[in-house]
Short mmCIF file of C-alpha atoms and ligand atoms in Angstrom, two decimals:
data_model
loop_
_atom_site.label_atom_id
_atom_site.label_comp_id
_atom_site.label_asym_id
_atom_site.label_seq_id
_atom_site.Cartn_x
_atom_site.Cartn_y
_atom_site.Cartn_z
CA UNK A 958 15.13 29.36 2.45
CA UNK A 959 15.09 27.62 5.76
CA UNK A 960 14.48 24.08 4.09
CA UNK A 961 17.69 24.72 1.91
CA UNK A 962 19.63 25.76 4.94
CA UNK A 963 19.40 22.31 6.10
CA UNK A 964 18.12 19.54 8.73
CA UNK A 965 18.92 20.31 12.62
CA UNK A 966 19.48 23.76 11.88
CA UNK A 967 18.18 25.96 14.75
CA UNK A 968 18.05 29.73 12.83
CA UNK A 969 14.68 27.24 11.89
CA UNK A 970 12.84 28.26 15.59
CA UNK A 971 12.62 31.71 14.85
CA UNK A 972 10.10 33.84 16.84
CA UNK A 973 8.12 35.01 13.78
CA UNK A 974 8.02 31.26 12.14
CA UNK A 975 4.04 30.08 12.43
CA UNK A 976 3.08 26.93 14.75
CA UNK A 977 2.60 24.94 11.68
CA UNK A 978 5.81 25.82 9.80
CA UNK A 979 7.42 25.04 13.40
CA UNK A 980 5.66 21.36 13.88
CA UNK A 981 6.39 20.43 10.21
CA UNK A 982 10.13 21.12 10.79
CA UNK A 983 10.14 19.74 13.83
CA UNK A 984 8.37 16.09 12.50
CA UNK A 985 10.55 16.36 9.75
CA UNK A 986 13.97 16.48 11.50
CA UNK A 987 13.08 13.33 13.34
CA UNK A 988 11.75 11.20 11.13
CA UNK A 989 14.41 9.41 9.44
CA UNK A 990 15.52 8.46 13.36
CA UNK A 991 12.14 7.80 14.38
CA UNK A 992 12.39 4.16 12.81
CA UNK A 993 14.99 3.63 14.21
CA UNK A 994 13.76 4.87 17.48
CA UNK A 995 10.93 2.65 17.42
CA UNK A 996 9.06 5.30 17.33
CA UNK A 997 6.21 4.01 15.43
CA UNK A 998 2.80 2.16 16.59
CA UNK A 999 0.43 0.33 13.92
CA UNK A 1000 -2.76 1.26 15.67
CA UNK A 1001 -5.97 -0.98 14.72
CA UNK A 1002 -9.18 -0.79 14.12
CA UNK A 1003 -11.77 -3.32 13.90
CA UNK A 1004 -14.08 -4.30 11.00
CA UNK A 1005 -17.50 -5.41 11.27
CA UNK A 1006 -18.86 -8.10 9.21
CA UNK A 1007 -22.94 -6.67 9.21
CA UNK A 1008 -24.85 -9.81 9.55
CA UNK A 1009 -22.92 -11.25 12.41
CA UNK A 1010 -21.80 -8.48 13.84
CA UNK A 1011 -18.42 -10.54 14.34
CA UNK A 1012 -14.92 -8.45 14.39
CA UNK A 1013 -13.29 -10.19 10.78
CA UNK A 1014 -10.76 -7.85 10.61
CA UNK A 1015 -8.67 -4.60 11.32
CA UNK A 1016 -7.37 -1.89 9.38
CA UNK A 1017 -3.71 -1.00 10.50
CA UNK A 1018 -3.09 2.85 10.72
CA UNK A 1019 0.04 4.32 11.57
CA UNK A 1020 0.87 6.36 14.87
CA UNK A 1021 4.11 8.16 15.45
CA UNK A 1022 4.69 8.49 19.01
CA UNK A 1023 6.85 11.86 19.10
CA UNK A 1024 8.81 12.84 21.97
CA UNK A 1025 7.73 16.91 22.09
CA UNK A 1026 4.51 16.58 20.27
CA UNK A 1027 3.11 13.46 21.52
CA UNK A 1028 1.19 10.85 19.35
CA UNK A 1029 0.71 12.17 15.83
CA UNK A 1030 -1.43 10.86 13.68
CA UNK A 1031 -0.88 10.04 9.94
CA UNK A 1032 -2.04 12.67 8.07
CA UNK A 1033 0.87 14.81 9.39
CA UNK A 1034 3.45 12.89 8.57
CA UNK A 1035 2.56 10.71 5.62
CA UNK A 1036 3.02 13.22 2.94
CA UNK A 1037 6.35 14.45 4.74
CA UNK A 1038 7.34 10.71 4.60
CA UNK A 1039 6.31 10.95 1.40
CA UNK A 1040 8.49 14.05 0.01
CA UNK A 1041 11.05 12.77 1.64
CA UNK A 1042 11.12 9.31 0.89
CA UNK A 1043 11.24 7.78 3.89
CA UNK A 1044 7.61 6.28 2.86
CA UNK A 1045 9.63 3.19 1.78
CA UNK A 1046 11.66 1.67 4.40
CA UNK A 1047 8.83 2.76 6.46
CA UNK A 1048 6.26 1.21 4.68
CA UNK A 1049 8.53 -1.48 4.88
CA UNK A 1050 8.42 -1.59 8.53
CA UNK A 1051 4.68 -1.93 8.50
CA UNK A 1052 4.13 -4.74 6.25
CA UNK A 1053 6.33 -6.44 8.53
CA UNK A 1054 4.54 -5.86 11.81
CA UNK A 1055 1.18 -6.37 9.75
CA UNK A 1056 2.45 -10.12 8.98
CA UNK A 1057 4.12 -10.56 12.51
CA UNK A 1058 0.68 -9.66 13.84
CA UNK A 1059 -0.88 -12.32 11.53
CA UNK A 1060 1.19 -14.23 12.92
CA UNK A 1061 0.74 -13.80 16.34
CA UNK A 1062 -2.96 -14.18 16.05
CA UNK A 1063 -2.43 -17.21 14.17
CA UNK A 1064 -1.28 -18.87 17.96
CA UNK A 1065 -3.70 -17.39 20.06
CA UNK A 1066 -7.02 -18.59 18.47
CA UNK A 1067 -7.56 -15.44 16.02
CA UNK A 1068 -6.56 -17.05 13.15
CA UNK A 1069 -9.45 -15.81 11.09
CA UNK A 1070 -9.10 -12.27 11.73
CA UNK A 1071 -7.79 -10.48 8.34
CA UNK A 1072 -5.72 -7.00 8.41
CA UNK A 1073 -5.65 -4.52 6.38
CA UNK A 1074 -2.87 -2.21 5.30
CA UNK A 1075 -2.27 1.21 3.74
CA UNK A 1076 -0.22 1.56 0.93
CA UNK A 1077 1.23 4.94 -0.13
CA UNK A 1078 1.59 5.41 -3.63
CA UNK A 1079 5.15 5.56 -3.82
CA UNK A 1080 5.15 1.94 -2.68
CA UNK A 1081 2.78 0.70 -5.35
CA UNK A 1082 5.02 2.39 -7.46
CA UNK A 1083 8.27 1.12 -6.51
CA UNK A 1084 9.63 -1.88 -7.67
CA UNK A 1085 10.09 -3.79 -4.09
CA UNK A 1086 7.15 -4.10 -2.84
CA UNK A 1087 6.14 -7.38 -4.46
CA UNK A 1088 9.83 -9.10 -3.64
CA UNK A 1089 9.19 -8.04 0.00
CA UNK A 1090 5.69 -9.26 0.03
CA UNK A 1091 6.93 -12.96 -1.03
CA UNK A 1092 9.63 -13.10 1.75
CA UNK A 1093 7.51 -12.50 4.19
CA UNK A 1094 4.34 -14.75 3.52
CA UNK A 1095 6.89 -17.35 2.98
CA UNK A 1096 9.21 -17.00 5.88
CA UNK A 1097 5.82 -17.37 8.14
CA UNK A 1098 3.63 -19.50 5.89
CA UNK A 1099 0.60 -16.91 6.48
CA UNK A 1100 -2.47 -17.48 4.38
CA UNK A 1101 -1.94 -14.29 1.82
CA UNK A 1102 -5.99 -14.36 1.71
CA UNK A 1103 -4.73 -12.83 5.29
CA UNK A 1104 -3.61 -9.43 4.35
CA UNK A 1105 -5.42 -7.44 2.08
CA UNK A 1106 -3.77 -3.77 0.63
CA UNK A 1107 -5.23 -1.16 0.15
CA UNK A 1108 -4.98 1.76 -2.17
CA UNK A 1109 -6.48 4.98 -2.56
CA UNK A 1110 -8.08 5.85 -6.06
CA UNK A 1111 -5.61 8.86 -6.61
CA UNK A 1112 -2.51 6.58 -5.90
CA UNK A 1113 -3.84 3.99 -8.42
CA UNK A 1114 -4.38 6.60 -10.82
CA UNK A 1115 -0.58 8.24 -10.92
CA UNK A 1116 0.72 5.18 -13.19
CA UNK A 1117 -3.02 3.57 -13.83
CA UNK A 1118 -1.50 0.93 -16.50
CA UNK A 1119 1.24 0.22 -13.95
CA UNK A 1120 -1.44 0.13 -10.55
CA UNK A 1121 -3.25 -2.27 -13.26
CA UNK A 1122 -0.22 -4.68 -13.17
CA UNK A 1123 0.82 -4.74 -9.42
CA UNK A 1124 -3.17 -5.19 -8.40
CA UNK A 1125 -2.96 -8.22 -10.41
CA UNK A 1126 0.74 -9.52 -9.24
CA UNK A 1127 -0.83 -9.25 -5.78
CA UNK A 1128 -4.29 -11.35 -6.97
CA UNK A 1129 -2.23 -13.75 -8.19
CA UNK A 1130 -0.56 -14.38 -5.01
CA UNK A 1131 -3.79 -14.36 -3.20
CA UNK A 1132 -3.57 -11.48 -1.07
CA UNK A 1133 -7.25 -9.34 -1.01
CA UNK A 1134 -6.91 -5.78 -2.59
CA UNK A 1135 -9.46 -2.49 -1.86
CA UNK A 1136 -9.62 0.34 -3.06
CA UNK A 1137 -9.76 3.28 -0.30
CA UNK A 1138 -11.94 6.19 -0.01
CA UNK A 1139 -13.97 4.68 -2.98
CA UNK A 1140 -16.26 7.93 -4.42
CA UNK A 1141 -13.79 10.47 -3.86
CA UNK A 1142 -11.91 10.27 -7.19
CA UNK A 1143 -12.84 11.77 -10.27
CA UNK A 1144 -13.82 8.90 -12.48
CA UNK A 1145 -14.25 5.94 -9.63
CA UNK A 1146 -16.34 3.91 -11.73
CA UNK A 1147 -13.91 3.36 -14.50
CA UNK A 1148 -11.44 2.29 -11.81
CA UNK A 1149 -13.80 -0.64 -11.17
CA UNK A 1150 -13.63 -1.88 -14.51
CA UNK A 1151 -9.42 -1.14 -14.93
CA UNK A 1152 -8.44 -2.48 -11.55
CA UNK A 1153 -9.35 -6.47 -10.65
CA UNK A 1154 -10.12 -5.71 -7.00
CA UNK A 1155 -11.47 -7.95 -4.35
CA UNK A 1156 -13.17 -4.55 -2.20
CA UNK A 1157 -13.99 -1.37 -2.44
CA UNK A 1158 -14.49 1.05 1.24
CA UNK A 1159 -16.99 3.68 0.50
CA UNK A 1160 -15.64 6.86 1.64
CA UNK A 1161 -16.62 8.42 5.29
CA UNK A 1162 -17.85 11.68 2.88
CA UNK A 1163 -20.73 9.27 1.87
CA UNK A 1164 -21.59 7.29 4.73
CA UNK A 1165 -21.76 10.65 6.95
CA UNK A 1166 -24.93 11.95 5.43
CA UNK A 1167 -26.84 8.90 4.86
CA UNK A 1168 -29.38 9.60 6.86
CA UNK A 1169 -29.87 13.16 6.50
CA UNK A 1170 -29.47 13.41 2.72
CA UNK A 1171 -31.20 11.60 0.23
CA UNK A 1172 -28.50 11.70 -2.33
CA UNK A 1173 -25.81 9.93 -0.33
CA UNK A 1174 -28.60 7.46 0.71
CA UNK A 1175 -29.37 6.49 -3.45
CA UNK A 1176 -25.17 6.63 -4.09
CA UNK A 1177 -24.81 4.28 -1.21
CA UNK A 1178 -27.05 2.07 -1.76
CA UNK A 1179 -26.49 1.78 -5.61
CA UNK A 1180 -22.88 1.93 -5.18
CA UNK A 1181 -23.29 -1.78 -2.70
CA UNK A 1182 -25.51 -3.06 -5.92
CA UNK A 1183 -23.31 -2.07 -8.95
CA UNK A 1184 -20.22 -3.52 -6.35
CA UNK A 1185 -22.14 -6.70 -5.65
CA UNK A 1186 -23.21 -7.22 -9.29
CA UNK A 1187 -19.40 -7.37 -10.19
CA UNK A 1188 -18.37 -9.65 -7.45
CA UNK A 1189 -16.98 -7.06 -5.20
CA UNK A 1190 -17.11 -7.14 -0.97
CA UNK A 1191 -18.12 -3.28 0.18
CA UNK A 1192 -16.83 -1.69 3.60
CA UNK A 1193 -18.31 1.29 4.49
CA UNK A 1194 -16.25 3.73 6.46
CA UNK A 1195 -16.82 6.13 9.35
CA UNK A 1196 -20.11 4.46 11.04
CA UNK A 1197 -20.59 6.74 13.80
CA UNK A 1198 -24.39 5.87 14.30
CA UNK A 1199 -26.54 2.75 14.62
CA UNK A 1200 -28.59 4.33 11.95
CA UNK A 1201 -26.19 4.57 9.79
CA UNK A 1202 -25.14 1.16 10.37
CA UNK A 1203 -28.83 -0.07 10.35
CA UNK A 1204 -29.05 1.71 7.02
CA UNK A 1205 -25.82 -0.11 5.78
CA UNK A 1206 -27.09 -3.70 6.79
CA UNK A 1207 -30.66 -3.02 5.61
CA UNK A 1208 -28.73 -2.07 1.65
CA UNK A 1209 -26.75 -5.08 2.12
CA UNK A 1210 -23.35 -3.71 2.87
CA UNK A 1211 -21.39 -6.55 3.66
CA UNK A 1212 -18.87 -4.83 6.38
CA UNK A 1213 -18.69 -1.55 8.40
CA UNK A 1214 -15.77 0.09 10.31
CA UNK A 1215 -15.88 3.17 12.37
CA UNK A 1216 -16.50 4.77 15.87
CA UNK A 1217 -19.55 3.16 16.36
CA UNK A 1218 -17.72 -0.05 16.80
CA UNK A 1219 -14.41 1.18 17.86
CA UNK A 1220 -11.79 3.61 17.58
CA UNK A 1221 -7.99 2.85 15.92
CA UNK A 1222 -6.56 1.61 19.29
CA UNK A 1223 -3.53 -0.21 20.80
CA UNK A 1224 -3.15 -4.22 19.77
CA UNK A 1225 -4.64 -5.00 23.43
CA UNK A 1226 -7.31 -3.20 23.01
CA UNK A 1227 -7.88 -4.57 19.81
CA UNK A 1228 -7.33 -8.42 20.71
CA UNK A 1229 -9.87 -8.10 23.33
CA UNK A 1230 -12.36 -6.52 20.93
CA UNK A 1231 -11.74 -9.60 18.64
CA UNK A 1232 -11.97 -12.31 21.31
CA UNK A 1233 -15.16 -11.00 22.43
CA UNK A 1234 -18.49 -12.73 21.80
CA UNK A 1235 -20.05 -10.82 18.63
CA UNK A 1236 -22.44 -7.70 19.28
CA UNK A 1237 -25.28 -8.27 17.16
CA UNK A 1238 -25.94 -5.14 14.94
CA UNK A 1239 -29.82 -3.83 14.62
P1 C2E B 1659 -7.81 5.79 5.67
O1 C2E B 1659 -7.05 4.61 5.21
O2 C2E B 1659 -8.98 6.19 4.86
O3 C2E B 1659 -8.21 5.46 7.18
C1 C2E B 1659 -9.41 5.83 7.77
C2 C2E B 1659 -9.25 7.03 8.65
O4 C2E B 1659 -10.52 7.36 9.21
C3 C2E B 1659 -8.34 6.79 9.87
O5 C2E B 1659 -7.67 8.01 10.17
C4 C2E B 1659 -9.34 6.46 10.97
O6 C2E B 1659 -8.84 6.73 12.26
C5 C2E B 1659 -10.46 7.37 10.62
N1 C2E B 1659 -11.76 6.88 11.11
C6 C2E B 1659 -12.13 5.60 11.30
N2 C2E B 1659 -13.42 5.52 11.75
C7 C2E B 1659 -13.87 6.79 11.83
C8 C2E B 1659 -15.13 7.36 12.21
O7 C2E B 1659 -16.09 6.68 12.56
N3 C2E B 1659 -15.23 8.72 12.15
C9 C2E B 1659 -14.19 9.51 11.77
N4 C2E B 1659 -14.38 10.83 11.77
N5 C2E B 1659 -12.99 8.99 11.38
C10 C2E B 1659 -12.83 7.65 11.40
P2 C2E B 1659 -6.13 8.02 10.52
O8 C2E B 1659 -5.79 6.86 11.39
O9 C2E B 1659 -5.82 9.40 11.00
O10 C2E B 1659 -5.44 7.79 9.12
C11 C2E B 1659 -5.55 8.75 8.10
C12 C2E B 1659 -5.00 8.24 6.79
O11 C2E B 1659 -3.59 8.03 6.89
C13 C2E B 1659 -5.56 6.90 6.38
O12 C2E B 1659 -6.84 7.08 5.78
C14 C2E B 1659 -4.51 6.43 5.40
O13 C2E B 1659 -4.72 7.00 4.13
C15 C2E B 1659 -3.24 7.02 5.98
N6 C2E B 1659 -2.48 5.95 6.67
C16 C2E B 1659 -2.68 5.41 7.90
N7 C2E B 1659 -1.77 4.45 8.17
C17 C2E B 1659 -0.98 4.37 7.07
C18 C2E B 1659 0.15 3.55 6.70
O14 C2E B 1659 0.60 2.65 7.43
N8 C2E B 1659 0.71 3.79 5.48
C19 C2E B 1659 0.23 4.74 4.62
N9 C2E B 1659 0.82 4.90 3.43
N10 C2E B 1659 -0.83 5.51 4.91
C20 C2E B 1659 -1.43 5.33 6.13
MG1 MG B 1660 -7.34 2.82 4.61
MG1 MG B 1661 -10.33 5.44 3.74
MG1 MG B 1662 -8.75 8.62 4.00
#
């Protein structure tokens, strides 16, 4: 009843609504201004290449910098930006800043560093993504081998036939493609042989255990085999320990990314991370 009552509408704050009914209304009010607001941060966080131990890359993830509740994380506003549609000019906005970042890095000797971004599945769905995706790698000339997307098994899976045909539009052009939260989906393995991928990021659910529990060790370790047998890159995510990492490298995992390295932080924080000699990992 309140939702149909309408946006800015204060008989919303009443003294019996719950805390989360409350922040959902109030993240939802804002939102479509937030944009405009500049109220949005790509946060990064840096991938590991195993071996090296060199930074090769960052994952952007969204912040939302709210002026009563502070910085809000993804998770509770995505799917509102999702019912709502505002997932589409702002997903927009983020490939943007993800090329302008290439870009910048480009001129300040960080030219090899690849990013990562998140794509919702309305986006994959949609029919601008690809158009949008053109202008930009051509207004800047950035290498497309650059920016890698990625998508999560259960937004692949909403149109699979049609996921099928925008994975490969965005092969073609030479941009990298993953496959998020790989293990968490009901039938990942067929994904592997529907979708032409370039990587796959095993799930945090996986990597957390490794060490403890025998079964996530054998998954992990035969899911980097069966990836590497079909010419896929693996990223593990959510490395909190240096035995898990250890573990990783030891199994062949090509890439890690998680707390143990770093946390999703600010682009300073990140471009010092990246200029920094590499930390060799045990
Ligand atoms: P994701 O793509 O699977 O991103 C990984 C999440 O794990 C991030 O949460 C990251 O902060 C967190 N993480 C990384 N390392 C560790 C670790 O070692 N331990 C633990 N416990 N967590 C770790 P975050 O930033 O809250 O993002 C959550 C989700 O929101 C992302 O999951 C992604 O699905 C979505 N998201 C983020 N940015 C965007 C975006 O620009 N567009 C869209 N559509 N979705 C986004
Ligand atoms: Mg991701
Ligand atoms: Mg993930
Ligand atoms: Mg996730």
């Amino acid at each position: 009843a309140a939702k149909a009552a309408g946006r800015g509408n204060f008989q919303f704050f009443s003294a019996d609504m719950n805390a989360a009914t409350h922040e959902r209304l109030l993240l939802e009010s804002r939102l479509w201004q937030a944009l405009d607001q500049g109220e949005f941060e790509l946060f990064l966080q840096a991938q590991i290449e195993l071996d090296s131990g060199r930074v090769i890359g960052a994952e952007a993830l969204l912040r939302w910098h709210h002026p009563e509740l502070g910085l809000v994380g993804p998770d509770r506003f995505i799917p509102i930006a999702e019912e709502s549609g505002l997932i589409l000019p702002l997903g927009d906005w983020v490939l943007k800043r993800a090329v302008q970042l290439l870009d910048r890095w480009r001129g300040m000797g960080l030219g090899h560093v690849r990013l990562a971004v998140n794509l919702s599945a309305r986006q994959c769905h949609g029919t601008g993504l690809l158009a949008q995706l053109d202008s930009l790698l051509t207004s800047t000339g950035i290498d497309p081998a650059l920016l890698e997307l990625e998508i999560t098994e259960s937004a692949a899976m909403q149109d699979p036939e049609r996921s099928r045909g925008l994975l490969q539009q965005l092969r073609s052009r030479g941009i990298k493609v993953a496959i998020d939260d790989f293990g968490t989906g009901y039938s990942s393995l067929s994904y592997l042989k529907l979708f032409e991928l370039d990587r796959i990021k095993i799930d945090r659910g996986f990597v957390k255990d490794i060490e403890t529990d025998p079964d996530d060790a054998v998954i992990v370790a035969a899911t980097i085999g069966l990836a590497h047998a079909l010419g896929l890159e693996v990223i593990a995510e959510g490395v909190e320990t240096q035995a898990q990492a250890s573990f990783l490298r030891s199994k062949h995992c090509d890439e890690a990314q998680g707390y143990l390295f770093a946390r999703p932080g600010t682009l300073a924080e990140f471009e010092a991370l990246a200029a920094a000699p590499a930390r060799a990992v045990a």
